Coordinates of C-alpha atoms in Angstrom, one line a residue:
M1115 CA -15.2 27.5 25.6
T1116 CA -12.1 27.9 23.4
A1117 CA -12.2 26.3 20.0
V1118 CA -9.5 23.7 19.3
A1119 CA -7.5 24.6 16.2
P1120 CA -7.5 21.9 13.5
P1121 CA -4.3 20.0 13.1
R1122 CA -1.9 21.6 10.6
V1123 CA -0.6 19.4 7.9
G1124 CA 2.5 20.4 5.9
F1125 CA 2.9 19.0 2.4
V1126 CA 6.5 19.0 1.2
V1127 CA 6.5 19.6 -2.6
F1128 CA 9.1 20.6 -5.1
D1129 CA 9.7 21.0 -8.8
G1130 CA 9.1 17.6 -10.4
V1131 CA 6.8 16.3 -7.6
T1132 CA 4.2 13.7 -8.5
M1133 CA 1.0 15.7 -8.2
L1134 CA -1.2 12.9 -6.9
D1135 CA 1.2 12.3 -4.1
A1136 CA 0.1 15.6 -2.7
S1137 CA -3.4 16.1 -4.1
G1138 CA -4.7 12.7 -3.2
P1139 CA -3.9 12.9 0.6
A1140 CA -4.9 16.6 0.6
E1141 CA -8.3 15.7 -0.8
V1142 CA -8.9 13.0 1.8
L1143 CA -8.2 15.6 4.6
H1144 CA -10.3 18.2 2.8
Q1145 CA -13.3 15.8 2.7
S1146 CA -12.7 15.0 6.4
G1147 CA -13.1 18.7 7.0
K1148 CA -16.4 18.8 5.1
L1149 CA -17.6 16.1 7.4
G1150 CA -16.8 18.2 10.5
H1151 CA -13.3 17.1 11.2
P1152 CA -11.1 19.8 9.6
Y1153 CA -7.4 20.0 8.9
E1154 CA -5.4 23.1 8.1
L1155 CA -3.3 22.3 5.0
V1156 CA -0.2 24.1 3.9
L1157 CA 2.0 23.5 0.9
V1158 CA 5.7 23.9 1.7
S1159 CA 8.5 24.0 -0.9
P1160 CA 12.3 24.8 -0.7
R1161 CA 11.9 28.3 -2.2
G1162 CA 8.2 29.1 -1.8
G1163 CA 6.1 30.3 -4.7
P1164 CA 4.9 28.2 -7.7
V1165 CA 6.0 24.6 -8.1
T1166 CA 5.9 22.8 -11.4
T1167 CA 4.7 19.2 -11.0
A1168 CA 5.9 16.2 -13.1
N1169 CA 2.8 16.5 -15.3
G1170 CA 3.5 20.1 -16.1
L1171 CA 0.7 21.6 -14.0
T1172 CA 1.6 24.2 -11.3
L1173 CA 1.0 24.3 -7.6
T1174 CA 0.7 27.9 -6.4
G1175 CA 0.8 29.4 -2.9
T1176 CA 3.6 27.3 -1.5
V1177 CA 5.6 28.8 1.4
T1178 CA 9.0 28.1 2.8
A1179 CA 9.5 26.1 6.0
A1180 CA 10.3 29.3 7.8
D1181 CA 7.0 30.8 6.8
A1182 CA 5.0 27.6 7.3
G1183 CA 5.2 27.6 11.1
P1184 CA 4.8 24.5 13.2
V1185 CA 2.9 21.6 11.8
H1186 CA 1.4 18.5 13.5
T1187 CA 1.8 16.2 10.5
V1188 CA 4.3 16.3 7.6
V1189 CA 3.5 14.6 4.3
V1190 CA 6.6 14.3 2.0
A1191 CA 5.4 13.8 -1.6
G1192 CA 7.5 11.8 -4.1
G1193 CA 8.9 12.4 -7.5
D1194 CA 10.9 10.3 -10.0
L1195 CA 14.2 12.2 -9.4
L1196 CA 14.3 11.2 -5.8
A1197 CA 15.1 7.6 -6.6
Q1198 CA 17.6 8.6 -9.3
Q1199 CA 19.9 10.8 -7.3
P1200 CA 20.2 12.1 -3.7
P1201 CA 17.7 14.8 -2.8
E1202 CA 18.9 18.4 -3.1
E1203 CA 20.1 20.0 0.1
T1204 CA 17.4 22.6 0.0
L1205 CA 14.7 19.9 0.0
L1206 CA 16.4 18.1 2.8
S1207 CA 16.7 21.3 5.0
T1208 CA 13.1 22.1 4.3
T1209 CA 11.9 18.7 5.4
R1210 CA 14.2 18.7 8.4
A1211 CA 12.8 22.0 9.6
L1212 CA 9.3 20.6 9.4
T1213 CA 9.9 17.2 10.9
D1214 CA 12.0 18.2 13.9
H1215 CA 8.9 19.0 16.0
A1216 CA 6.1 17.3 14.1
A1217 CA 4.1 14.7 15.9
R1218 CA 3.7 12.6 12.8
V1219 CA 5.9 12.3 9.7
T1220 CA 4.8 10.6 6.6
S1221 CA 5.8 10.0 3.0
V1222 CA 4.2 9.0 -0.2
C1223 CA 6.0 6.9 -2.8
T1224 CA 9.6 8.1 -3.3
G1225 CA 9.2 10.7 -0.6
A1226 CA 10.6 8.0 1.6
F1227 CA 14.0 8.7 0.0
V1228 CA 14.0 12.2 1.6
L1229 CA 13.3 10.8 5.1
A1230 CA 15.9 8.1 4.6
E1231 CA 18.5 10.6 3.4
L1232 CA 17.9 12.5 6.6
G1233 CA 18.5 9.4 8.7
L1234 CA 15.0 9.5 10.0
L1235 CA 14.2 5.9 8.9
D1236 CA 17.4 4.3 10.2
G1237 CA 16.6 1.2 12.1
R1238 CA 12.9 1.5 11.1
S1239 CA 10.6 -0.3 8.7
A1240 CA 9.5 1.6 5.7
T1241 CA 8.0 1.2 2.2
T1242 CA 8.0 3.0 -1.1
H1243 CA 6.8 2.3 -4.7
W1244 CA 7.5 -1.3 -5.6
R1245 CA 9.6 -0.3 -8.5
Q1246 CA 12.0 1.7 -6.2
A1247 CA 12.0 -0.6 -3.2
A1248 CA 15.3 -2.3 -4.1
T1249 CA 17.0 1.1 -4.7
L1250 CA 15.8 2.4 -1.4
A1251 CA 17.1 -0.7 0.4
R1252 CA 20.5 -0.6 -1.4
R1253 CA 21.0 3.1 -0.9
Y1254 CA 20.0 3.1 2.7
P1255 CA 20.9 -0.3 4.2
R1256 CA 19.9 0.7 7.7
V1257 CA 16.3 1.0 6.6
R1258 CA 14.2 -2.2 6.9
V1259 CA 12.4 -1.9 3.5
E1260 CA 9.1 -3.8 3.2
P1261 CA 8.7 -3.7 -0.6
D1262 CA 5.2 -5.2 -0.8
A1263 CA 3.2 -3.1 1.8
I1264 CA 0.7 -0.4 1.0
H1265 CA 1.9 1.6 4.0
V1266 CA 4.1 0.9 7.0
R1267 CA 4.0 2.5 10.4
D1268 CA 7.0 2.6 12.7
G1269 CA 6.7 5.0 15.6
R1270 CA 5.7 8.5 14.5
F1271 CA 6.8 7.6 10.9
V1272 CA 4.4 6.3 8.3
T1273 CA 5.6 5.6 4.8
S1274 CA 3.4 4.5 1.9
A1275 CA 3.7 2.9 -1.5
G1276 CA 3.3 4.6 -4.9
I1277 CA 0.9 7.4 -5.8
S1278 CA -2.6 6.2 -5.1
A1279 CA -1.4 4.6 -1.9
G1280 CA -1.2 8.1 -0.5
I1281 CA -5.0 8.1 -0.3
D1282 CA -4.8 4.9 1.8
L1283 CA -2.2 6.6 4.0
A1284 CA -4.4 9.7 4.5
L1285 CA -7.4 7.6 5.3
A1286 CA -5.3 5.8 7.9
L1287 CA -4.4 9.2 9.4
V1288 CA -8.0 10.2 9.5
E1289 CA -8.9 7.0 11.3
D1290 CA -6.1 7.6 13.8
D1291 CA -7.4 11.1 14.5
H1292 CA -11.2 10.6 14.3
G1293 CA -12.0 7.0 14.2
A1294 CA -12.9 4.3 11.6
A1295 CA -16.4 5.6 11.0
V1296 CA -15.1 9.0 9.8
A1297 CA -12.5 7.3 7.6
R1298 CA -15.3 5.1 6.0
D1299 CA -17.4 8.2 5.4
V1300 CA -14.5 10.0 3.7
A1301 CA -13.9 6.9 1.5
R1302 CA -17.5 6.9 0.5
E1303 CA -17.4 10.5 -0.5
L1304 CA -14.3 9.9 -2.6
V1305 CA -15.9 6.7 -4.1
V1306 CA -12.8 4.7 -3.2
F1307 CA -12.3 1.4 -1.5
M1308 CA -12.5 1.5 2.3
Q1309 CA -8.9 2.0 3.3
R1310 CA -6.7 -0.8 2.0
P1311 CA -4.8 -2.2 5.1
G1312 CA -1.2 -1.2 5.3
G1313 CA 0.1 -4.7 5.3
Q1314 CA -1.9 -5.7 2.2
S1315 CA 0.3 -6.5 -0.7
Q1316 CA 0.7 -3.8 -3.3
F1317 CA -0.2 -6.5 -5.8
S1318 CA -2.5 -9.5 -5.9
A1319 CA -1.7 -12.8 -7.6
A1320 CA -3.9 -11.7 -10.4
T1321 CA -1.8 -8.6 -11.2
T1322 CA 1.6 -10.2 -10.6
T1323 CA 0.9 -13.1 -12.9
P1324 CA 2.6 -12.5 -16.3
P1325 CA 0.2 -12.6 -19.3
P1326 CA 0.3 -16.2 -20.5
R1327 CA 1.4 -16.7 -24.1
T1328 CA -0.6 -19.8 -24.8
D1329 CA -4.4 -19.9 -25.0
P1330 CA -4.9 -23.0 -22.8
L1331 CA -3.0 -21.4 -19.9
R1332 CA -4.7 -18.0 -20.4
S1333 CA -8.2 -19.6 -20.2
L1334 CA -7.2 -21.7 -17.2
I1335 CA -5.8 -18.8 -15.2
A1336 CA -9.0 -16.8 -15.9
S1337 CA -11.0 -19.7 -14.7
V1338 CA -9.1 -20.1 -11.4
L1339 CA -9.2 -16.3 -10.7
A1340 CA -12.9 -16.3 -11.2
D1341 CA -13.5 -19.1 -8.7
P1342 CA -10.5 -19.9 -6.5
A1343 CA -12.6 -22.3 -4.3
A1344 CA -13.4 -24.7 -7.2
D1345 CA -11.5 -27.9 -7.8
H1346 CA -8.1 -26.8 -9.1
S1347 CA -6.2 -30.0 -8.5
L1348 CA -3.6 -30.7 -11.1
P1349 CA -5.7 -33.3 -13.0
A1350 CA -8.8 -30.9 -12.9
M1351 CA -6.8 -28.0 -14.3
A1352 CA -5.1 -30.2 -16.9
A1353 CA -8.6 -31.3 -18.0
T1354 CA -9.8 -27.7 -18.2
A1355 CA -6.8 -26.7 -20.3
A1356 CA -7.1 -29.9 -22.4
V1357 CA -3.5 -30.8 -21.9
S1358 CA -1.7 -33.5 -20.0
T1359 CA -0.7 -32.9 -16.3
R1360 CA 3.0 -33.0 -17.4
H1361 CA 2.5 -30.5 -20.1
L1362 CA 0.5 -28.2 -17.8
T1363 CA 3.3 -28.3 -15.3
R1364 CA 5.8 -27.4 -18.0
L1365 CA 3.7 -24.5 -19.1
F1366 CA 3.5 -23.1 -15.6
R1367 CA 7.3 -23.5 -15.2
T1368 CA 8.1 -21.9 -18.6
E1369 CA 5.6 -19.0 -18.6
L1370 CA 5.0 -18.3 -14.9
G1371 CA 8.1 -19.6 -13.2
T1372 CA 6.2 -21.6 -10.6
T1373 CA 4.2 -24.8 -10.2
P1374 CA 0.4 -25.0 -10.6
A1375 CA -0.1 -25.9 -6.9
R1376 CA 2.0 -22.9 -5.7
W1377 CA 0.2 -20.5 -8.0
V1378 CA -3.2 -21.7 -7.0
E1379 CA -2.3 -21.4 -3.3
R1380 CA -1.3 -17.8 -3.8
V1381 CA -4.6 -17.0 -5.5
R1382 CA -6.5 -18.6 -2.7
L1383 CA -4.5 -16.8 -0.1
D1384 CA -5.4 -13.5 -1.8
R1385 CA -9.0 -14.4 -1.7
A1386 CA -8.8 -15.5 2.0
Q1387 CA -7.2 -12.1 2.9
H1388 CA -10.1 -10.2 1.3
L1389 CA -12.6 -12.5 3.1
L1390 CA -11.0 -11.9 6.5
L1391 CA -11.0 -8.2 5.9
E1392 CA -14.7 -8.3 5.0
G1393 CA -15.5 -9.9 8.4
H1394 CA -15.4 -13.6 7.7
S1395 CA -14.2 -16.0 10.3
V1396 CA -11.0 -18.0 9.8
T1397 CA -13.1 -21.1 9.1
S1398 CA -15.3 -19.3 6.6
A1399 CA -12.3 -17.7 4.9
A1400 CA -10.6 -21.0 4.6
H1401 CA -13.7 -22.7 3.1
H1402 CA -14.7 -20.0 0.7
S1403 CA -11.2 -19.3 -0.6
G1404 CA -10.6 -23.0 -1.4
L1405 CA -7.8 -23.4 1.2
G1406 CA -10.1 -25.8 3.0
T1407 CA -9.2 -26.0 6.7
D1408 CA -8.2 -23.6 9.3
E1409 CA -4.8 -25.3 9.6
T1410 CA -4.1 -25.0 5.8
L1411 CA -5.0 -21.3 6.0
R1412 CA -2.7 -20.7 8.9
R1413 CA 0.2 -22.5 7.2
A1414 CA -0.3 -20.4 4.0
F1415 CA -0.4 -17.2 6.0
A1416 CA 2.8 -18.2 7.9
R1417 CA 4.6 -19.2 4.7
H1418 CA 3.7 -16.1 2.6
L1419 CA 2.9 -13.3 5.0
D1420 CA 4.7 -14.3 8.2
T1421 CA 1.6 -13.8 10.4
T1422 CA -1.6 -15.5 11.4
P1423 CA -5.0 -15.0 9.9
T1424 CA -6.4 -13.7 13.2
H1425 CA -3.6 -11.2 13.7
Y1426 CA -3.9 -10.1 10.1
R1427 CA -7.6 -9.4 10.5
S1428 CA -7.3 -7.7 13.9
R1429 CA -4.6 -5.4 12.6
F1430 CA -5.9 -4.4 9.2
A1431 CA -9.7 -4.8 9.2
S1432 CA -10.7 -1.6 11.1
T1433 CA -11.8 0.4 8.1
R1434 CA -13.4 -2.5 6.2
G1435 CA -17.1 -3.2 6.1
H1436 CA -18.2 -6.4 7.8
A1437 CA -19.7 -9.2 5.8
S1438 CA -21.9 -11.9 7.2
T1439 CA -20.1 -15.2 7.9
P1440 CA -22.1 -18.0 6.5

């Protein structure tokens, strides 16, 4: 019986590349190989030879596209310069040569700018590092930029957010090729979260909330984040902060740019998303997140995520563990 050759994965790198954009996904695929599901990895650069990464370390053993041969999957790594100016023609021609016949084309972080410059993302949905999403959308108006996603799949193209999101991307590729169980095993070996779903926000309400300047608001926010399902009505929060309801509303407007109710809803929605991905039912997620009812949860999902809880869970929960649903 003839052995099946492992899929060849070409990593496009260049001087100034962000090292983790390449090394993170490469390590995921390497660990998959150690578990019996190998990939053949090849580093490809415009000129071949050593490549100096953004942190000053050197990648050796890169080859040109002509010497790389055909690849099944392309991973275009990112680098700061890609968002600051159009990619060099040598990088574009290298990427074009690899992607023309690849079954799967992916990018990490600002690597999406290379694919967009080649026109490969025209009419497609894509993402990149949150800091560069507006630039990508402005420079390439034919690309439907999803600025808040971890990774986005559109046909044979998969783009991911910044830096560590390349690990999530690679875990998704392993799942595509070998199933969710193998992806979970790789995640365990790397001691990382089971693949964050592509549609999960790059940030939670906790990380997008600006640090409050006043002590009462700082303590209140910590309290809500610690237990989103508790009573966080306006009077209850005002009592916790030891201020009037009017003053609390003013603090939220001044320091966070929103209302107490809207902020609490976003925190609870974050919690509900995690509960659904852990295997909770819609009813359980609504109850334990503090949103209360199935209908309230559905409305929050529609308002903030433009989807339903059931569709969100079915689409993104495949590499999550399953919790009991009390």
